[in-house]
Every structure is written in structure tokens, then in C-alpha cells.
Amino acid sequence: MMRFKLNSPAIPIGLGVILRLLNIKFILAGPVLKTLIIDSAFYHNRAMEIAGGDILGEGVFFMSPLYSYLMGLIYAVMGAYPVIIAIFQALLSGVTLWLIWSLGKRIAGESAGLIAVWLGAFYPAWIYFDGVMLTASLILFLNTAGLWALVRWFEGKHPGWLIMAGFALGLSALARPGILLFIVVASVWLFIKRYHLAAALLIIWALAAVSGAAIRNIVVSGEFALTTASGGMNFYVGSNPKATGLYVEPDFLKSAEPDYELEDYMNEAKRLSWKDLTAVETSRFWYKMGLLYLIEHPLRAVELWWNKIFYFWNNLEAPNNVSIYLVKRYSPVVKYIPWGFGILASLGLIGLGTLPASPAKRLIWLYIVSLLVVNMLYFTSSEFRFPAVTLLLIGAGIGIGKIAGWVRDKWVDWRIIVLAVAMLFFTHYQTTTAQKLTKPRMDYFNLGSVSLKQGDFNSAERFFLLSLAEDANFIEGHMGLGTTLLEKGDYVRAAAEFNAAGYPVTPEFLQEQKALENREP
């Protein structure tokens, strides 16, 4: 009979996978994996095209391609069922948990690694990401594998570990390009430390991983883009007059769905520049527009950077797709685990700060600062900061180990206690914006919008009503419900919803407009 030691990572890894599978079971009762929205819908649709034989697709990549291709491979083998992707992510996270244990053991000792894997197994945001069709779980695995390989290289200087690190981090760039900053910074740091071959290997193998996408972009579109052509648009989201530091759509976007988003950005760039622009040229245009705004408004730039730093470390799980707050409505696994990013960040940063000086420690801070800078350049979201979890879990393991040691020795370092309390206050402070985002009104609105486009008016009505139940003054919710009721021929209720949204109309007017619309050839 197989026996597990109490200090074995197998127990928390097994429990972590079970919790993730239970979460999937619960959310199957809701709309999360049934009515796919925004990025999830794009990945699913593109994966079905890939599984059907459309390997190259059209145009330069706008969305990062790796996740769709991985999904397409799974769909080709097992069928186009989103639940299969969620199960795959749960199992993949079991491997990631092992890597975190091994990495933590190497950086900070056996105890810190084991505590880190227990915390990771029960971390609600990670469980949530494993149950939705987004790139977060895949990126966490690839980044953790890359960091693990880099630390292994420091132990024995075998070049194979650098090849693995470069390739894993390069693949991560195909799921989200932000990791490219860390690859460059880490390579420069290695070069400065006179590890010239190591720096070259890291860069070369990262480029090898992304080269297929770059070549494909040239072949299919005639334009060069190392990974995607969406960087400028994302930069503008975080650097414009209405930016908050979080994801807020520009006014000219008719939809946040990727299939329409690029078209809207290109049309607006054409209107402002008076010339037709390609996708890559459009990205450059929006980089320029965002940069000009920051240069012309330096105080506003500082405000936005501060907001992004604040929300990066805040307990809020800021959504830019399906949110954790929607999943909590259906999954008690995510809902009732009573801790979150604020506690993790507070313990993690303090724990990492107590590590003795070493190349691994410098690498850790280069990684965390690189992630923070990327969020400051673009915008902060739960998904974009999630890769920091690997090292914060290890840091939290160190911190908890120190607290246990203080209890055992009946001694306390009050400086660290005061710092920890200050960190907890900072990370748990809720702004008015944060309070609004903890309600899934936008999730239900997006679900209603998708159902409306699909002609499922009953589901659309239900989702818009749920959106308004979260916020009775939500104008977009009233408009969506009014449009749905208009399609159903309920002119009295439709007029009431449009009036609530600030557009006064009568049922008779709506009925006449609908009759005219139906008469048009």
C-alpha cells in the first residue's frame, strides 16, 4: 500500500486537484461554462476552427494564440467541450503545485515549500481560474516552470536548465506577451553578472518559442508582430482621459468581444488619422495616443501609475473577463475559503523580504517587479497579476514559518508585525470602484448580451434581470433588458426599461418602430 508522509507534497496536491474538480462540478450548474463570454468565447470558437483544420487562421494575431491552439488540440482529440478544458487545467495545476513545492524548497527550505503548496491548494483565486476558459492557469504553469528551471541552473550551471527556462517563458509569451519584459531583464542581469552564455541561451530559446507565431504573422498577414498586434490597444486602455488603472472600455468600442474589438479600434484610428491602417499600424497608433496623453498630462500619469500599483496589491480581484464574483454565486468552494490576495501579498512580500541575499532572491524580485511594471504600463487586473502568485505563495510559506518559530520561542519581532498590519490595511482598503466590482453585474450583463445575440431572449431577459438585481441603477442593464423585451414584443415593459435608462419613449412608439423595421426589405 502506498503511504504518504505528513511532510509530503502529495497530500496538498491531491486535495488541491480534488477542490478544483469540485469547483468545476458546482459551476456546471451555472452559466460560466455554458454561455461563454468575451475572451472565453473567442478562445472556444478559434479552438473549434483549429480542431476543424483551420490551422493558420486569418490576419495578424490579435489575441495571444497559444491557449487557442492547445484547446484546439484537446478538442480535436476529445471533442469541443469546455468542461474538458477546465478538467485539464485542474490537473495541470497539480503539476504547478509540485513545481511550487520544489521551487520553494530550493529557495527557502523544506518547510516553506510545503506551506506554500498547502496555501496554493486552497487559494480561491487559483481554483476559480482553473474552472474558467482563460489563459491564467496555463501561464502560471509555464512561468513557474521557467522560474524553477532558472533556479535549477543556479544550482549546477547545466545549460539544459536555461534552454528549458527560455522555452517555457517564451511559450508563456504566446499566452500573454507581458513576460517578455522579465525575459529581457533577466537576460541583461545575467549578462551583467558575466553569465554571457546563460543570457544568450535564455534569449535564444525564448525567441525560438515565439518564432513560429512571428513567422506565421508574416506569412498570413504580411506584417511583422513578434506575438500579437494588440499591445497598443491595451496600452491605451490604461492611458486615456477615462482610464482608472483597471479595465475600462473606451467609449468608441461597441463590444469588448475580440471579434469586434480590433475592428472598432481600427475604425477609430482611421477616423482620427484620416488614413487606412493595418492591425500592426493601428497598435502603433494607439501606443502613440496613450503616450501623448501621459506626456501632456504628467500629474494624471502619476495618478494612473499609483492606481495601478494600488490595485495590483489590493485584495480586489479586478475582472477584465468573467469574474471570480460570478463564480462565487455558484461555487461554495470558491465562496467559502476565507482568504484572498490581500493576505497572500502581505505575508508573501514580508516573507520574501527576509530571504538572505542570493542570486535566486534577486531573480525573485526581478520577476515580481517586471510583472508590476507590465501592469503599470497597461492596466491592472486579477488575471494580469496572477503570475505573481508563484513567488508570493513561497514568501507566505516563509512568513508563516517565521510566525510559528516566534510562537515556539515566545519571541516576536514587532517591526515585522507592524509592517504586516500596515500591509493588511493597505491591501484590504476598498475604494468605491472596488466595491462596485465585487458585484457581478457586468458578468450578468455580458451573459445577457451574448444570449441576446444568439436569439435566446428568455435567457437574455433572465441575465439582464440578474444584472439589475446587483445594481438597480445600472444603465446598460436597463438598456439590455429593454432591447430584449422589445424583441419579445413586450412594448410596455421595454418602454419602462428605456425610460429607466434615461431614454423616454412610449410603448406605442416602440411598436411603430418595430413595425417599420419588420416592413423593411
Coordinates of N, CA and C in Angstrom, one line a residue, residues 159-324:
P159 N 23.5 23.9 -18.9 CA 22.8 24.7 -19.9 C 21.4 24.2 -20.2
G160 N 21.2 22.9 -20.0 CA 19.8 22.4 -20.3 C 18.7 23.1 -19.5
W161 N 19.0 23.5 -18.3 CA 18.0 24.2 -17.5 C 17.7 25.6 -18.1
L162 N 18.7 26.2 -18.7 CA 18.4 27.5 -19.3 C 17.6 27.4 -20.6
I163 N 17.9 26.3 -21.3 CA 17.1 26.0 -22.5 C 15.6 25.8 -22.1
M164 N 15.4 25.0 -21.1 CA 14.0 24.8 -20.6 C 13.4 26.1 -20.1
A165 N 14.1 26.9 -19.4 CA 13.6 28.2 -18.9 C 13.2 29.1 -20.0
G166 N 14.1 29.3 -21.0 CA 13.8 30.2 -22.1 C 12.7 29.7 -22.9
F167 N 12.6 28.4 -23.1 CA 11.5 27.9 -24.0 C 10.1 28.0 -23.2
A168 N 10.1 27.7 -21.9 CA 8.9 27.8 -21.1 C 8.4 29.2 -21.1
L169 N 9.3 30.1 -20.8 CA 8.9 31.6 -20.7 C 8.5 32.1 -22.1
G170 N 9.2 31.6 -23.1 CA 8.8 32.0 -24.5 C 7.4 31.5 -24.8
L171 N 7.1 30.3 -24.5 CA 5.7 29.8 -24.7 C 4.7 30.7 -23.9
S172 N 5.1 31.1 -22.7 CA 4.2 31.9 -21.9 C 3.9 33.2 -22.6
A173 N 4.9 33.8 -23.3 CA 4.7 35.0 -24.1 C 3.7 34.8 -25.2
L174 N 3.5 33.6 -25.6 CA 2.5 33.3 -26.6 C 1.1 33.2 -26.0
A175 N 1.0 33.2 -24.7 CA -0.2 33.2 -24.0 C -0.5 34.6 -23.4
R176 N 0.5 35.3 -23.1 CA 0.4 36.8 -22.8 C 1.8 37.4 -22.9
P177 N 2.0 38.4 -23.8 CA 3.3 38.9 -24.1 C 4.1 39.6 -22.9
G178 N 3.4 39.9 -21.8 CA 4.0 40.7 -20.8 C 5.2 40.1 -20.2
I179 N 5.4 38.7 -20.2 CA 6.5 38.1 -19.7 C 7.8 38.4 -20.4
L180 N 7.7 38.9 -21.6 CA 8.9 39.3 -22.4 C 9.7 40.3 -21.7
L181 N 9.1 41.2 -20.9 CA 9.9 42.1 -20.1 C 10.8 41.4 -19.1
F182 N 10.3 40.4 -18.4 CA 11.2 39.7 -17.5 C 12.3 38.9 -18.2
I183 N 11.9 38.3 -19.4 CA 13.0 37.6 -20.1 C 14.1 38.5 -20.5
V184 N 13.8 39.7 -20.9 CA 14.9 40.7 -21.3 C 15.6 41.1 -20.1
V185 N 14.9 41.5 -19.0 CA 15.6 42.0 -17.8 C 16.5 40.9 -17.2
A186 N 15.9 39.7 -17.1 CA 16.7 38.6 -16.6 C 18.0 38.3 -17.4
S187 N 17.8 38.4 -18.7 CA 19.0 38.2 -19.6 C 20.0 39.3 -19.4
V188 N 19.6 40.5 -19.3 CA 20.5 41.6 -19.1 C 21.3 41.4 -17.8
W189 N 20.5 41.0 -16.7 CA 21.1 40.8 -15.4 C 22.1 39.7 -15.4
L190 N 21.8 38.6 -16.1 CA 22.8 37.5 -16.3 C 24.0 38.0 -17.0
F191 N 23.8 38.8 -18.0 CA 25.0 39.3 -18.8 C 25.9 40.2 -17.9
I192 N 25.2 41.1 -17.1 CA 26.0 42.0 -16.3 C 26.8 41.2 -15.2
K193 N 26.2 40.0 -14.8 CA 26.9 39.2 -13.8 C 27.9 38.3 -14.5
R194 N 28.2 38.5 -15.8 CA 29.2 37.8 -16.6 C 28.8 36.4 -16.9
Y195 N 27.5 36.1 -16.8 CA 27.0 34.8 -17.3 C 26.5 35.0 -18.8
H196 N 27.5 35.3 -19.6 CA 27.2 35.7 -21.0 C 26.5 34.6 -21.8
L197 N 27.0 33.3 -21.7 CA 26.3 32.2 -22.4 C 24.9 32.0 -21.8
A198 N 24.7 32.1 -20.5 CA 23.4 31.9 -19.9 C 22.4 33.0 -20.5
A199 N 22.9 34.2 -20.5 CA 22.0 35.3 -21.1 C 21.6 35.0 -22.5
A200 N 22.6 34.5 -23.3 CA 22.3 34.2 -24.7 C 21.3 33.0 -24.8
L201 N 21.6 32.0 -24.1 CA 20.7 30.8 -24.1 C 19.2 31.2 -23.8
L202 N 19.1 32.0 -22.7 CA 17.7 32.3 -22.3 C 17.0 33.1 -23.4
I203 N 17.6 34.1 -24.0 CA 17.0 34.9 -25.0 C 16.8 34.0 -26.3
I204 N 17.8 33.2 -26.7 CA 17.7 32.5 -27.9 C 16.5 31.5 -27.9
W205 N 16.4 30.8 -26.7 CA 15.3 29.8 -26.6 C 13.9 30.4 -26.4
A206 N 13.9 31.6 -25.8 CA 12.6 32.3 -25.7 C 12.2 32.7 -27.1
L207 N 13.1 33.2 -27.9 CA 12.8 33.6 -29.3 C 12.4 32.4 -30.1
A208 N 13.1 31.3 -29.9 CA 12.7 30.1 -30.6 C 11.3 29.7 -30.3
A209 N 10.8 29.9 -29.1 CA 9.4 29.5 -28.7 C 8.4 30.4 -29.4
V210 N 8.7 31.7 -29.6 CA 7.8 32.6 -30.2 C 8.0 32.8 -31.7
S211 N 9.0 32.2 -32.3 CA 9.3 32.4 -33.7 C 8.2 31.9 -34.6
G212 N 7.6 30.8 -34.2 CA 6.5 30.2 -35.1 C 5.4 31.2 -35.3
A213 N 5.0 31.9 -34.2 CA 4.0 32.9 -34.3 C 4.4 34.1 -35.1
A214 N 5.6 34.6 -35.0 CA 6.1 35.7 -35.7 C 6.2 35.4 -37.2
I215 N 6.6 34.1 -37.6 CA 6.7 33.7 -39.0 C 5.3 33.6 -39.5
R216 N 4.4 33.0 -38.7 CA 3.0 32.9 -39.2 C 2.4 34.2 -39.5
N217 N 2.6 35.2 -38.6 CA 2.1 36.6 -38.8 C 2.5 37.1 -40.1
I218 N 3.8 36.9 -40.5 CA 4.3 37.5 -41.8 C 3.7 36.7 -42.9
V219 N 3.6 35.4 -42.8 CA 3.1 34.6 -43.9 C 1.6 34.9 -44.2
V220 N 0.8 35.0 -43.1 CA -0.6 35.2 -43.3 C -1.0 36.6 -43.5
S221 N -0.4 37.6 -42.9 CA -0.8 39.0 -42.9 C 0.2 39.9 -43.7
G222 N 1.4 39.4 -43.9 CA 2.4 40.3 -44.5 C 3.0 41.3 -43.5
E223 N 2.6 41.2 -42.2 CA 3.1 42.2 -41.2 C 3.9 41.4 -40.1
F224 N 4.9 42.1 -39.6 CA 5.7 41.5 -38.5 C 5.1 41.9 -37.2
A225 N 4.8 40.9 -36.4 CA 4.4 41.1 -35.0 C 5.0 39.9 -34.2
L226 N 5.8 40.1 -33.2 CA 6.5 39.0 -32.5 C 5.5 38.1 -32.0
T227 N 4.4 38.6 -31.4 CA 3.4 37.7 -30.8 C 2.0 38.2 -31.3
T228 N 1.6 39.4 -30.9 CA 0.2 39.9 -31.2 C 0.3 41.3 -31.6
A229 N -0.8 41.8 -32.2 CA -0.9 43.3 -32.5 C -1.9 44.0 -31.7
S230 N -2.0 43.6 -30.4 CA -3.0 44.2 -29.5 C -2.3 45.1 -28.4
G231 N -1.0 45.1 -28.4 CA -0.4 45.9 -27.3 C -0.7 47.3 -27.2
G232 N -0.8 48.0 -28.4 CA -1.1 49.4 -28.3 C -2.5 49.7 -27.8
M233 N -3.5 48.8 -28.2 CA -4.8 49.0 -27.7 C -4.9 48.8 -26.2
N234 N -4.2 47.8 -25.6 CA -4.2 47.6 -24.2 C -3.5 48.7 -23.5
F235 N -2.4 49.3 -24.1 CA -1.8 50.4 -23.5 C -2.7 51.6 -23.4
Y236 N -3.5 51.9 -24.5 CA -4.4 53.0 -24.5 C -5.5 52.8 -23.4
V237 N -5.9 51.6 -23.2 CA -7.0 51.3 -22.1 C -6.5 51.9 -20.8
G238 N -5.2 51.8 -20.5 CA -4.7 52.2 -19.3 C -4.1 53.6 -19.3
S239 N -4.2 54.3 -20.4 CA -3.6 55.7 -20.6 C -4.4 56.6 -21.4
N240 N -5.6 56.9 -21.0 CA -6.5 57.8 -21.7 C -7.3 58.6 -20.7
P241 N -8.1 59.6 -21.2 CA -8.8 60.5 -20.2 C -9.7 59.8 -19.3
K242 N -10.3 58.7 -19.6 CA -11.2 58.0 -18.8 C -10.6 56.8 -18.1
A243 N -9.3 56.6 -18.2 CA -8.7 55.4 -17.6 C -8.7 55.5 -16.1
T244 N -8.8 54.4 -15.4 CA -8.8 54.3 -14.0 C -7.7 53.5 -13.4
G245 N -7.0 52.8 -14.2 CA -5.9 51.9 -13.8 C -6.4 50.4 -13.9
L246 N -7.7 50.3 -14.0 CA -8.4 49.0 -14.2 C -8.9 48.9 -15.7
Y247 N -9.5 47.8 -16.1 CA -10.0 47.7 -17.4 C -11.3 48.5 -17.6
V248 N -11.3 49.5 -18.4 CA -12.5 50.3 -18.7 C -12.5 50.5 -20.2
E249 N -13.5 50.1 -20.9 CA -13.5 50.2 -22.4 C -13.6 51.6 -22.8
P250 N -12.8 52.0 -23.8 CA -13.0 53.3 -24.4 C -14.4 53.5 -25.0
D251 N -14.9 54.7 -25.1 CA -16.3 54.9 -25.4 C -16.6 54.5 -26.9
F252 N -15.6 54.5 -27.7 CA -15.9 54.1 -29.1 C -16.0 52.6 -29.4
L253 N -15.7 51.8 -28.4 CA -15.9 50.3 -28.5 C -17.4 50.0 -28.4
K254 N -17.9 49.3 -29.4 CA -19.2 48.8 -29.4 C -19.4 47.5 -28.6
S255 N -18.2 46.8 -28.5 CA -18.2 45.5 -27.8 C -16.8 45.2 -27.3
A256 N -16.7 44.5 -26.2 CA -15.4 44.0 -25.7 C -15.0 42.7 -26.3
E257 N -15.9 42.1 -27.1 CA -15.6 40.8 -27.7 C -14.4 41.0 -28.7
P258 N -13.4 40.2 -28.7 CA -12.2 40.3 -29.6 C -12.6 40.4 -31.1
D259 N -13.6 39.6 -31.4 CA -14.0 39.6 -32.9 C -14.4 41.0 -33.4
Y260 N -14.9 41.9 -32.5 CA -15.3 43.2 -32.9 C -14.4 44.3 -32.4
E261 N -13.6 44.0 -31.4 CA -12.7 45.0 -30.7 C -11.7 45.5 -31.7
L262 N -11.0 44.7 -32.4 CA -10.0 45.1 -33.4 C -10.6 46.0 -34.4
E263 N -11.7 45.6 -34.9 CA -12.4 46.4 -36.0 C -12.7 47.8 -35.4
D264 N -13.2 47.9 -34.2 CA -13.6 49.2 -33.6 C -12.3 50.1 -33.4
Y265 N -11.3 49.5 -33.0 CA -10.0 50.3 -32.8 C -9.5 50.7 -34.1
M266 N -9.6 49.9 -35.2 CA -9.1 50.3 -36.5 C -9.9 51.4 -37.1
N267 N -11.2 51.3 -36.9 CA -12.1 52.3 -37.4 C -11.9 53.7 -36.7
E268 N -11.7 53.7 -35.4 CA -11.5 54.9 -34.7 C -10.1 55.5 -35.1
A269 N -9.1 54.6 -35.2 CA -7.8 55.1 -35.7 C -7.8 55.7 -37.1
K270 N -8.6 55.1 -37.9 CA -8.8 55.7 -39.3 C -9.5 57.0 -39.2
R271 N -10.5 57.2 -38.3 CA -11.2 58.4 -38.2 C -10.3 59.5 -37.7
L272 N -9.4 59.2 -36.8 CA -8.6 60.2 -36.2 C -7.4 60.5 -37.0
S273 N -6.9 59.5 -37.8 CA -5.6 59.7 -38.6 C -5.9 60.1 -40.0
W274 N -7.2 59.9 -40.4 CA -7.6 60.2 -41.8 C -6.9 59.2 -42.8
K275 N -6.5 58.0 -42.4 CA -5.9 57.1 -43.3 C -6.2 55.7 -42.9
D276 N -6.2 54.8 -43.8 CA -6.4 53.3 -43.5 C -5.1 52.8 -42.8
L277 N -5.3 52.1 -41.8 CA -4.1 51.5 -41.1 C -4.3 50.0 -41.0
T278 N -3.2 49.3 -41.0 CA -3.2 47.8 -40.8 C -3.4 47.6 -39.3
A279 N -3.5 46.3 -38.9 CA -3.6 45.9 -37.5 C -2.4 46.4 -36.7
V280 N -1.2 46.1 -37.3 CA 0.1 46.5 -36.6 C 0.2 48.0 -36.5
E281 N -0.2 48.7 -37.6 CA -0.1 50.1 -37.6 C -1.1 50.7 -36.6
T282 N -2.3 50.1 -36.5 CA -3.3 50.5 -35.5 C -2.7 50.4 -34.1
S283 N -2.0 49.3 -33.8 CA -1.4 49.1 -32.5 C -0.4 50.2 -32.2
R284 N 0.4 50.5 -33.2 CA 1.4 51.6 -33.0 C 0.7 53.0 -32.8
F285 N -0.4 53.2 -33.5 CA -1.2 54.4 -33.4 C -1.7 54.6 -32.0
W286 N -2.2 53.5 -31.4 CA -2.8 53.6 -30.0 C -1.7 53.7 -29.0
Y287 N -0.5 53.1 -29.2 CA 0.6 53.4 -28.3 C 0.9 54.9 -28.3
K288 N 1.0 55.4 -29.5 CA 1.3 56.9 -29.6 C 0.3 57.7 -28.9
M289 N -1.0 57.4 -29.1 CA -2.1 58.2 -28.5 C -2.0 58.1 -27.0
G290 N -1.8 56.9 -26.4 CA -1.6 56.8 -25.0 C -0.4 57.5 -24.5
L291 N 0.7 57.4 -25.2 CA 1.9 58.1 -24.7 C 1.8 59.6 -24.8
L292 N 1.2 60.1 -25.8 CA 0.9 61.6 -25.9 C 0.1 62.0 -24.7
Y293 N -0.9 61.3 -24.4 CA -1.8 61.7 -23.3 C -1.0 61.7 -22.0
L294 N -0.1 60.7 -21.7 CA 0.7 60.7 -20.5 C 1.7 61.9 -20.5
I295 N 2.3 62.2 -21.6 CA 3.2 63.3 -21.7 C 2.6 64.6 -21.5
E296 N 1.4 64.8 -22.0 CA 0.7 66.1 -21.9 C 0.0 66.3 -20.6
H297 N -0.2 65.2 -19.8 CA -0.8 65.2 -18.5 C 0.0 64.5 -17.5
P298 N 1.2 65.0 -17.1 CA 2.1 64.3 -16.2 C 1.5 63.9 -14.8
L299 N 0.7 64.8 -14.3 CA 0.1 64.6 -13.0 C -0.9 63.4 -13.1
R300 N -1.6 63.4 -14.2 CA -2.6 62.3 -14.4 C -1.8 61.0 -14.6
A301 N -0.7 61.1 -15.3 CA 0.1 59.9 -15.5 C 0.5 59.3 -14.1
V302 N 1.0 60.2 -13.2 CA 1.4 59.7 -11.9 C 0.2 59.1 -11.1
E303 N -1.0 59.7 -11.3 CA -2.2 59.2 -10.6 C -2.5 57.8 -11.2
L304 N -2.5 57.6 -12.5 CA -2.8 56.3 -13.1 C -1.8 55.3 -12.6
W305 N -0.5 55.6 -12.6 CA 0.5 54.7 -12.2 C 0.3 54.3 -10.7
W306 N -0.1 55.2 -9.9 CA -0.4 54.9 -8.5 C -1.6 54.0 -8.4
N307 N -2.6 54.3 -9.1 CA -3.8 53.5 -9.1 C -3.5 52.0 -9.5
K308 N -2.6 51.9 -10.5 CA -2.3 50.5 -11.0 C -1.5 49.8 -9.9
I309 N -0.6 50.5 -9.2 CA 0.2 49.9 -8.1 C -0.8 49.5 -7.0
F310 N -1.7 50.4 -6.7 CA -2.6 50.1 -5.6 C -3.5 48.9 -5.9
Y311 N -4.0 48.8 -7.1 CA -4.9 47.7 -7.4 C -4.1 46.4 -7.6
F312 N -2.9 46.5 -8.0 CA -2.0 45.3 -8.2 C -1.9 44.6 -6.9
W313 N -1.8 45.3 -5.8 CA -1.6 44.7 -4.4 C -2.9 44.6 -3.7
N314 N -4.0 45.1 -4.2 CA -5.3 45.1 -3.5 C -5.9 43.7 -3.4
N315 N -6.7 43.5 -2.4 CA -7.5 42.2 -2.3 C -8.5 42.1 -3.4
L316 N -8.9 43.2 -4.0 CA -9.9 43.1 -5.1 C -9.4 42.2 -6.2
E317 N -10.2 41.3 -6.7 CA -9.9 40.5 -7.9 C -10.6 41.2 -9.1
A318 N -9.9 42.2 -9.6 CA -10.5 43.1 -10.7 C -10.6 42.3 -12.0
P319 N -11.8 42.2 -12.5 CA -12.1 41.4 -13.7 C -11.8 42.2 -15.0
N320 N -11.4 41.5 -16.0 CA -11.5 42.0 -17.4 C -12.1 41.0 -18.3
N321 N -12.6 39.9 -17.7 CA -13.4 38.8 -18.4 C -14.4 38.3 -17.4
V322 N -14.8 37.1 -17.4 CA -15.7 36.5 -16.4 C -15.0 36.6 -15.0
S323 N -15.7 37.1 -14.0 CA -15.1 37.4 -12.7 C -15.3 36.3 -11.7
I324 N -14.4 36.4 -10.7 CA -14.5 35.4 -9.5 C -15.8 35.7 -8.8

